[in-house]
Amino acid sequence: MLCIQEGSNGRNGRWCSVEALRDTTRQRIKFSDDRVCKSHLLNCCPHDVLSGTRMDLGECLKVHDLALRADYEIASKEQDFFFELDAMDHLQSFIADCDRRTEVAKKRLAETQEEISAEVAAKAERVHELNEEIGKLLAKVEQLGADGNVEESQKVMDEVEKARAKKREAEEVYRNSMPASSFQQQKLRVCEVCSAYLGLHDNDRRLADHFGGKLHLGFIEIREKLEELRRVVADKQEKRNQERLKRREEREKEEREKLRRSRSHSKNPRRSRSRDRRRHRSRSASRERKRRTRSKSREKRHRHRSRSSSRSRSRSHQRSRHSSRDRSRERKKTILKRKIFQRQRTVKRS
C-alpha cells in the first residue's frame, strides 16, 4: 500500500495511505463536484469498462464512488443535471484516440506487408469478413450456452457451419490468386472496433476468443453508449431550444400586446379623456366621502365637548350655590350669637 506523510515536518508528520485520503475527499464532495467523473455516474467510464484487459487504462484521474452514483440516480429523477454532455465529450475523446491508433496500425501494416493487387486485396478482405462473422457467431453461441438456451445456440451453430463453408471457398479463391510463398505469410488486419490485430489464417478458437473477449465487447459497449449519449444530448438540446423559442415568442407576444394597447390609447383620445374623467370623478367622490366622514367626526367631537362643558358648568354653579348658602347660614349664626351675647351682658349690668 502506498503511503504518504502528512505535515511539513518529517519527524512530527503522520503517515497515512492514499486510499484513506481519497476516502476523506469523497466524504467532503458531492456528485455535482467537478472532481467527480460524470462518465462513472452514468456507468460508462472507459477506465471501468476496460479494467482487466490488455488495454487497462488504470485508475481514473477523477473520483469514482458508487455511493455518489446512487445519490445522482436519486436526484436525477427530480432534476436534470445534463451530465450526458460531459460523458459524451469524454467518450468522444477516447474513441477518437482509439480510431487514430487504428489508422496508424493500418498504415504500419501497409508499409510492412508485401504489395498486392486490388483484386487480391479484395479477396483477402472477403476472408477477413468471414472470419469476423464466424468469431461473432461463436461468441454468441458461448453466451447462449452459458444462459442455458440450447435450442437457440444450435441454430447459431448451423449459421457458423454455413459461414465456415463460405470461408473455405473464399480461402481457396484467395490461394489460387496468390503465389505459394506469399500465401504462407500471415496477412494481418486491424479490428475496426478495438484496434487489435487479426490474422487471415486465425482458427475459430482464436476468432471466438477475440470477438467474445472483454476487450472487444468493452469497446462495443463504449461505442454503443456514445451513440446513445449523442441521441440523448441531441433530444435534450432540441427540447431546450424549443422551450427557449417558446419563451421568446411569449415575450414578443406580450410586447406586441403592450404596443397595441399604447397605439389604441393614442388613437382614441375621447375614450382616454372619458376614462380620465371617470377616474377623476371616482377620486373626487372618494375625497368627498372622506371629507364628510371627517366633518361628521368633528361634529360628534364638538357635541361631546359641548355636553361635557355644559355639565361641568352646571356642576360648578350648583357647587357655588351650595357654598353661598352655607356662608349665609354661618353669617346668620354668628349674628345670632352676638345678639345673645349682648343681651346677656345687658342683663348682668342691670
GROMACS .gro file of C-alpha atoms in nm:
model
  350
    1MET     CA    1   0.000   0.000   0.000
    2LEU     CA    2   0.132   0.341  -0.099
    3CYS     CA    3   0.169   0.577   0.198
    4ILE     CA    4   0.247   0.945   0.221
    5GLN     CA    5   0.338   1.167   0.512
    6GLU     CA    6   0.113   1.447   0.632
    7GLY     CA    7   0.256   1.772   0.768
    8SER     CA    8   0.557   1.980   0.666
    9ASN     CA    9   0.782   1.844   0.939
   10GLY     CA   10   0.910   1.497   0.857
   11ARG     CA   11   0.965   1.397   1.218
   12ASN     CA   12   0.632   1.507   1.355
   13GLY     CA   13   0.429   1.416   1.046
   14ARG     CA   14   0.179   1.128   1.038
   15TRP     CA   15   0.181   0.852   0.781
   16CYS     CA   16  -0.145   0.765   0.606
   17SER     CA   17  -0.249   0.574   0.294
   18VAL     CA   18  -0.360   0.728  -0.033
   19GLU     CA   19  -0.686   0.536  -0.008
   20ALA     CA   20  -0.759   0.697   0.330
   21LEU     CA   21  -0.704   1.042   0.184
   22ARG     CA   22  -0.935   0.960  -0.106
   23ASP     CA   23  -1.200   0.837   0.135
   24THR     CA   24  -1.186   1.163   0.327
   25THR     CA   25  -1.204   1.356   0.000
   26ARG     CA   26  -1.511   1.160  -0.108
   27GLN     CA   27  -1.681   1.240   0.219
   28ARG     CA   28  -1.637   1.612   0.156
   29ILE     CA   29  -1.768   1.630  -0.202
   30LYS     CA   30  -2.100   1.576  -0.377
   31PHE     CA   31  -2.178   1.410  -0.708
   32SER     CA   32  -2.210   1.753  -0.876
   33ASP     CA   33  -1.850   1.841  -0.792
   34ASP     CA   34  -1.613   1.888  -1.087
   35ARG     CA   35  -1.376   1.634  -0.935
   36VAL     CA   36  -1.634   1.355  -0.977
   37CYS     CA   37  -1.624   1.154  -1.301
   38LYS     CA   38  -1.957   1.212  -1.481
   39SER     CA   39  -1.899   0.908  -1.703
   40HIS     CA   40  -1.877   0.696  -1.389
   41LEU     CA   41  -2.209   0.837  -1.269
   42LEU     CA   42  -2.361   0.719  -1.599
   43ASN     CA   43  -2.180   0.381  -1.576
   44CYS     CA   44  -1.978   0.425  -1.895
   45CYS     CA   45  -1.629   0.531  -1.792
   46PRO     CA   46  -1.365   0.352  -2.009
   47HIS     CA   47  -1.145   0.306  -1.701
   48ASP     CA   48  -1.417   0.082  -1.555
   49VAL     CA   49  -1.526  -0.090  -1.877
   50LEU     CA   50  -1.175  -0.188  -1.991
   51SER     CA   51  -1.046  -0.280  -1.647
   52GLY     CA   52  -0.860  -0.612  -1.651
   53THR     CA   53  -0.795  -0.615  -2.026
   54ARG     CA   54  -0.466  -0.570  -2.213
   55MET     CA   55  -0.571  -0.207  -2.267
   56ASP     CA   56  -0.636  -0.143  -1.899
   57LEU     CA   57  -0.624   0.235  -1.854
   58GLY     CA   58  -0.555   0.221  -1.483
   59GLU     CA   59  -0.733   0.434  -1.228
   60CYS     CA   60  -0.931   0.735  -1.346
   61LEU     CA   61  -0.798   1.077  -1.251
   62LYS     CA   62  -1.141   1.176  -1.121
   63VAL     CA   63  -1.337   1.037  -0.827
   64HIS     CA   64  -1.525   0.709  -0.872
   65ASP     CA   65  -1.769   0.622  -0.596
   66LEU     CA   66  -2.078   0.401  -0.612
   67ALA     CA   67  -2.240   0.599  -0.331
   68LEU     CA   68  -2.215   0.916  -0.538
   69ARG     CA   69  -2.367   0.731  -0.834
   70ALA     CA   70  -2.659   0.623  -0.616
   71ASP     CA   71  -2.708   0.983  -0.497
   72TYR     CA   72  -2.705   1.103  -0.857
   73GLU     CA   73  -2.960   0.842  -0.968
   74ILE     CA   74  -3.197   0.953  -0.692
   75ALA     CA   75  -3.150   1.327  -0.757
   76SER     CA   76  -3.177   1.293  -1.137
   77LYS     CA   77  -3.539   1.178  -1.100
   78GLU     CA   78  -3.635   1.529  -0.982
   79GLN     CA   79  -3.382   1.745  -1.169
   80ASP     CA   80  -3.195   1.722  -1.498
   81PHE     CA   81  -2.824   1.785  -1.440
   82PHE     CA   82  -2.733   1.732  -1.810
   83PHE     CA   83  -2.426   1.524  -1.723
   84GLU     CA   84  -2.475   1.337  -2.051
   85LEU     CA   85  -2.291   1.616  -2.230
   86ASP     CA   86  -1.979   1.574  -2.012
   87ALA     CA   87  -1.986   1.196  -2.052
   88MET     CA   88  -2.033   1.229  -2.430
   89ASP     CA   89  -1.729   1.457  -2.458
   90HIS     CA   90  -1.525   1.210  -2.253
   91LEU     CA   91  -1.620   0.908  -2.466
   92GLN     CA   92  -1.577   1.101  -2.790
   93SER     CA   93  -1.222   1.191  -2.694
   94PHE     CA   94  -1.145   0.831  -2.601
   95ILE     CA   95  -1.295   0.683  -2.920
   96ALA     CA   96  -1.115   0.944  -3.132
   97ASP     CA   97  -0.783   0.833  -2.979
   98CYS     CA   98  -0.870   0.470  -3.049
   99ASP     CA   99  -0.958   0.547  -3.412
  100ARG     CA  100  -0.629   0.732  -3.454
  101ARG     CA  101  -0.442   0.427  -3.325
  102THR     CA  102  -0.635   0.212  -3.572
  103GLU     CA  103  -0.534   0.432  -3.865
  104VAL     CA  104  -0.170   0.431  -3.751
  105ALA     CA  105  -0.176   0.050  -3.727
  106LYS     CA  106  -0.325   0.024  -4.076
  107LYS     CA  107  -0.050   0.243  -4.220
  108ARG     CA  108   0.216   0.038  -4.043
  109LEU     CA  109   0.074  -0.285  -4.187
  110ALA     CA  110   0.059  -0.133  -4.534
  111GLU     CA  111   0.428  -0.045  -4.508
  112THR     CA  112   0.548  -0.380  -4.371
  113GLN     CA  113   0.337  -0.627  -4.571
  114GLU     CA  114   0.401  -0.705  -4.934
  115GLU     CA  115   0.223  -0.509  -5.201
  116ILE     CA  116  -0.068  -0.695  -5.356
  117SER     CA  117  -0.307  -0.605  -5.631
  118ALA     CA  118  -0.651  -0.455  -5.565
  119GLU     CA  119  -0.821  -0.778  -5.677
  120VAL     CA  120  -0.617  -0.994  -5.440
  121ALA     CA  121  -0.672  -0.740  -5.159
  122ALA     CA  122  -1.048  -0.763  -5.211
  123LYS     CA  123  -1.031  -1.145  -5.189
  124ALA     CA  124  -0.827  -1.124  -4.867
  125GLU     CA  125  -1.078  -0.873  -4.729
  126ARG     CA  126  -1.357  -1.124  -4.800
  127VAL     CA  127  -1.173  -1.386  -4.594
  128HIS     CA  128  -1.132  -1.136  -4.309
  129GLU     CA  129  -1.503  -1.051  -4.318
  130LEU     CA  130  -1.597  -1.419  -4.293
  131ASN     CA  131  -1.351  -1.465  -4.008
  132GLU     CA  132  -1.516  -1.177  -3.824
  133GLU     CA  133  -1.862  -1.319  -3.885
  134ILE     CA  134  -1.757  -1.664  -3.758
  135GLY     CA  135  -1.595  -1.516  -3.450
  136LYS     CA  136  -1.906  -1.315  -3.359
  137LEU     CA  137  -2.132  -1.617  -3.412
  138LEU     CA  138  -1.912  -1.839  -3.195
  139ALA     CA  139  -1.909  -1.577  -2.918
  140LYS     CA  140  -2.289  -1.567  -2.940
  141VAL     CA  141  -2.306  -1.947  -2.918
  142GLU     CA  142  -2.097  -1.944  -2.599
  143GLN     CA  143  -2.317  -1.676  -2.444
  144LEU     CA  144  -2.636  -1.866  -2.529
  145GLY     CA  145  -2.490  -2.187  -2.390
  146ALA     CA  146  -2.395  -2.011  -2.067
  147ASP     CA  147  -2.753  -1.881  -2.039
  148GLY     CA  148  -2.892  -2.232  -2.092
  149ASN     CA  149  -3.059  -2.157  -2.427
  150VAL     CA  150  -2.956  -2.475  -2.606
  151GLU     CA  151  -3.200  -2.461  -2.898
  152GLU     CA  152  -3.104  -2.109  -2.996
  153SER     CA  153  -2.734  -2.190  -2.968
  154GLN     CA  154  -2.783  -2.488  -3.200
  155LYS     CA  155  -2.943  -2.263  -3.461
  156VAL     CA  156  -2.649  -2.024  -3.438
  157MET     CA  157  -2.408  -2.317  -3.479
  158ASP     CA  158  -2.581  -2.401  -3.808
  159GLU     CA  159  -2.507  -2.046  -3.921
  160VAL     CA  160  -2.144  -2.094  -3.812
  161GLU     CA  161  -2.113  -2.403  -4.031
  162LYS     CA  162  -2.251  -2.212  -4.328
  163ALA     CA  163  -2.002  -1.930  -4.266
  164ARG     CA  164  -1.717  -2.182  -4.241
  165ALA     CA  165  -1.811  -2.327  -4.576
  166LYS     CA  166  -1.808  -1.979  -4.729
  167LYS     CA  167  -1.474  -1.912  -4.567
  168ARG     CA  168  -1.319  -2.228  -4.717
  169GLU     CA  169  -1.438  -2.121  -5.061
  170ALA     CA  170  -1.304  -1.768  -5.012
  171GLU     CA  171  -0.967  -1.904  -4.894
  172GLU     CA  172  -0.947  -2.131  -5.198
  173VAL     CA  173  -1.013  -1.835  -5.428
  174TYR     CA  174  -0.753  -1.627  -5.245
  175ARG     CA  175  -0.496  -1.914  -5.254
  176ASN     CA  176  -0.536  -1.956  -5.627
  177SER     CA  177  -0.473  -1.583  -5.683
  178MET     CA  178  -0.152  -1.577  -5.476
  179PRO     CA  179   0.187  -1.747  -5.517
  180ALA     CA  180   0.254  -2.031  -5.275
  181SER     CA  181   0.535  -1.842  -5.100
  182SER     CA  182   0.325  -1.533  -5.044
  183PHE     CA  183   0.020  -1.728  -4.927
  184GLN     CA  184   0.210  -1.880  -4.636
  185GLN     CA  185   0.279  -1.536  -4.492
  186GLN     CA  186   0.040  -1.424  -4.222
  187LYS     CA  187  -0.178  -1.145  -4.356
  188LEU     CA  188  -0.293  -0.923  -4.073
  189ARG     CA  189  -0.585  -0.690  -4.036
  190VAL     CA  190  -0.671  -0.429  -3.774
  191CYS     CA  191  -1.003  -0.467  -3.593
  192GLU     CA  192  -1.212  -0.157  -3.655
  193VAL     CA  193  -1.370  -0.179  -3.309
  194CYS     CA  194  -1.080  -0.232  -3.068
  195SER     CA  195  -0.767  -0.180  -3.286
  196ALA     CA  196  -0.646  -0.536  -3.225
  197TYR     CA  197  -0.462  -0.736  -3.494
  198LEU     CA  198  -0.645  -1.024  -3.665
  199GLY     CA  199  -0.474  -1.287  -3.880
  200LEU     CA  200  -0.607  -1.410  -4.208
  201HIS     CA  201  -0.539  -1.774  -4.108
  202ASP     CA  202  -0.664  -1.750  -3.745
  203ASN     CA  203  -0.857  -2.053  -3.634
  204ASP     CA  204  -1.210  -2.044  -3.498
  205ARG     CA  205  -1.096  -2.059  -3.135
  206ARG     CA  206  -0.876  -1.754  -3.179
  207LEU     CA  207  -1.156  -1.563  -3.351
  208ALA     CA  208  -1.410  -1.659  -3.083
  209ASP     CA  209  -1.172  -1.551  -2.808
  210HIS     CA  210  -1.126  -1.216  -2.974
  211PHE     CA  211  -1.487  -1.128  -3.061
  212GLY     CA  212  -1.619  -1.270  -2.736
  213GLY     CA  213  -1.340  -1.123  -2.524
  214LYS     CA  214  -1.376  -0.850  -2.268
  215LEU     CA  215  -1.169  -0.602  -2.470
  216HIS     CA  216  -1.373  -0.626  -2.791
  217LEU     CA  217  -1.707  -0.632  -2.606
  218GLY     CA  218  -1.595  -0.342  -2.389
  219PHE     CA  219  -1.525  -0.128  -2.694
  220ILE     CA  220  -1.861  -0.226  -2.840
  221GLU     CA  221  -2.027  -0.119  -2.515
  222ILE     CA  222  -1.842   0.215  -2.516
  223ARG     CA  223  -1.928   0.286  -2.880
  224GLU     CA  224  -2.294   0.197  -2.829
  225LYS     CA  225  -2.308   0.412  -2.517
  226LEU     CA  226  -2.155   0.700  -2.711
  227GLU     CA  227  -2.425   0.675  -2.978
  228GLU     CA  228  -2.693   0.663  -2.709
  229LEU     CA  229  -2.549   0.972  -2.538
  230ARG     CA  230  -2.542   1.156  -2.869
  231ARG     CA  231  -2.913   1.085  -2.919
  232VAL     CA  232  -2.998   1.187  -2.563
  233VAL     CA  233  -2.796   1.509  -2.583
  234ALA     CA  234  -2.949   1.596  -2.921
  235ASP     CA  235  -3.302   1.538  -2.787
  236LYS     CA  236  -3.238   1.746  -2.474
  237GLN     CA  237  -3.080   2.027  -2.672
  238GLU     CA  238  -3.375   2.025  -2.911
  239LYS     CA  239  -3.614   2.036  -2.617
  240ARG     CA  240  -3.425   2.325  -2.459
  241ASN     CA  241  -3.420   2.513  -2.788
  242GLN     CA  242  -3.795   2.467  -2.823
  243GLU     CA  243  -3.854   2.592  -2.470
  244ARG     CA  244  -3.626   2.890  -2.531
  245LEU     CA  245  -3.809   2.966  -2.858
  246LYS     CA  246  -4.145   2.937  -2.682
  247ARG     CA  247  -4.039   3.180  -2.409
  248ARG     CA  248  -3.912   3.424  -2.672
  249GLU     CA  249  -4.240   3.403  -2.862
  250GLU     CA  250  -4.433   3.469  -2.541
  251ARG     CA  251  -4.220   3.776  -2.468
  252GLU     CA  252  -4.266   3.903  -2.823
  253LYS     CA  253  -4.642   3.848  -2.791
  254GLU     CA  254  -4.653   4.047  -2.467
  255GLU     CA  255  -4.453   4.328  -2.625
  256ARG     CA  256  -4.687   4.335  -2.925
  257GLU     CA  257  -4.987   4.345  -2.692
  258LYS     CA  258  -4.838   4.639  -2.499
  259LEU     CA  259  -4.763   4.819  -2.825
  260ARG     CA  260  -5.118   4.760  -2.948
  261ARG     CA  261  -5.263   4.898  -2.626
  262SER     CA  262  -5.045   5.205  -2.643
  263ARG     CA  263  -5.146   5.266  -3.005
  264SER     CA  264  -5.515   5.222  -2.927
  265HIS     CA  265  -5.477   5.466  -2.641
  266SER     CA  266  -5.320   5.725  -2.870
  267LYS     CA  267  -5.578   5.670  -3.148
  268ASN     CA  268  -5.885   5.716  -2.917
  269PRO     CA  269  -5.830   6.040  -2.720
  270ARG     CA  270  -6.203   6.071  -2.643
  271ARG     CA  271  -6.206   5.732  -2.482
  272SER     CA  272  -5.894   5.817  -2.288
  273ARG     CA  273  -6.044   6.152  -2.179
  274SER     CA  274  -6.367   5.985  -2.070
  275ARG     CA  275  -6.161   5.729  -1.884
  276ASP     CA  276  -5.970   6.013  -1.718
  277ARG     CA  277  -6.300   6.185  -1.627
  278ARG     CA  278  -6.433   5.868  -1.471
  279ARG     CA  279  -6.113   5.831  -1.275
  280HIS     CA  280  -6.129   6.197  -1.168
  281ARG     CA  281  -6.491   6.160  -1.065
  282SER     CA  282  -6.425   5.847  -0.868
  283ARG     CA  283  -6.132   6.016  -0.698
  284SER     CA  284  -6.333   6.331  -0.621
  285ALA     CA  285  -6.623   6.121  -0.492
  286SER     CA  286  -6.390   5.930  -0.264
  287ARG     CA  287  -6.238   6.257  -0.141
  288GLU     CA  288  -6.590   6.396  -0.077
  289ARG     CA  289  -6.684   6.086   0.121
  290LYS     CA  290  -6.369   6.118   0.325
  291ARG     CA  291  -6.441   6.490   0.387
  292ARG     CA  292  -6.796   6.412   0.501
  293THR     CA  293  -6.680   6.143   0.735
  294ARG     CA  294  -6.420   6.380   0.879
  295SER     CA  295  -6.681   6.657   0.925
  296LYS     CA  296  -6.920   6.416   1.094
  297SER     CA  297  -6.650   6.302   1.327
  298ARG     CA  298  -6.564   6.665   1.409
  299GLU     CA  299  -6.930   6.743   1.479
  300LYS     CA  300  -6.955   6.444   1.708
  301ARG     CA  301  -6.644   6.551   1.894
  302HIS     CA  302  -6.779   6.910   1.921
  303ARG     CA  303  -7.114   6.788   2.058
  304HIS     CA  304  -6.942   6.570   2.307
  305ARG     CA  305  -6.722   6.856   2.416
  306SER     CA  306  -7.018   7.098   2.446
  307ARG     CA  307  -7.216   6.849   2.650
  308SER     CA  308  -6.925   6.787   2.878
  309SER     CA  309  -6.862   7.162   2.919
  310SER     CA  310  -7.230   7.232   2.997
  311ARG     CA  311  -7.231   6.955   3.253
  312SER     CA  312  -6.920   7.091   3.414
  313ARG     CA  313  -7.070   7.445   3.425
  314SER     CA  314  -7.393   7.321   3.586
  315ARG     CA  315  -7.196   7.131   3.841
  316SER     CA  316  -6.980   7.432   3.923
  317HIS     CA  317  -7.295   7.651   3.951
  318GLN     CA  318  -7.454   7.406   4.192
  319ARG     CA  319  -7.140   7.394   4.395
  320SER     CA  320  -7.129   7.775   4.410
  321ARG     CA  321  -7.493   7.795   4.520
  322HIS     CA  322  -7.435   7.545   4.795
  323SER     CA  323  -7.130   7.731   4.912
  324SER     CA  324  -7.316   8.068   4.922
  325ARG     CA  325  -7.600   7.914   5.123
  326ASP     CA  326  -7.353   7.774   5.367
  327ARG     CA  327  -7.185   8.113   5.406
  328SER     CA  328  -7.519   8.291   5.468
  329ARG     CA  329  -7.612   8.035   5.729
  330GLU     CA  330  -7.283   8.084   5.904
  331ARG     CA  331  -7.325   8.460   5.896
  332LYS     CA  332  -7.674   8.435   6.048
  333LYS     CA  333  -7.546   8.208   6.320
  334THR     CA  334  -7.267   8.448   6.410
  335ILE     CA  335  -7.512   8.743   6.421
  336LEU     CA  336  -7.750   8.549   6.641
  337LYS     CA  337  -7.468   8.458   6.876
  338ARG     CA  338  -7.361   8.820   6.904
  339LYS     CA  339  -7.712   8.931   6.985
  340ILE     CA  340  -7.745   8.662   7.253
  341PHE     CA  341  -7.411   8.764   7.399
  342GLN     CA  342  -7.506   9.135   7.410
  343ARG     CA  343  -7.834   9.060   7.584
  344GLN     CA  344  -7.661   8.855   7.845
  345ARG     CA  345  -7.425   9.147   7.914
  346THR     CA  346  -7.706   9.393   7.948
  347VAL     CA  347  -7.887   9.164   8.189
  348LYS     CA  348  -7.578   9.134   8.406
  349ARG     CA  349  -7.528   9.513   8.420
  350SER     CA  350  -7.882   9.576   8.521
   0.00000   0.00000   0.00000
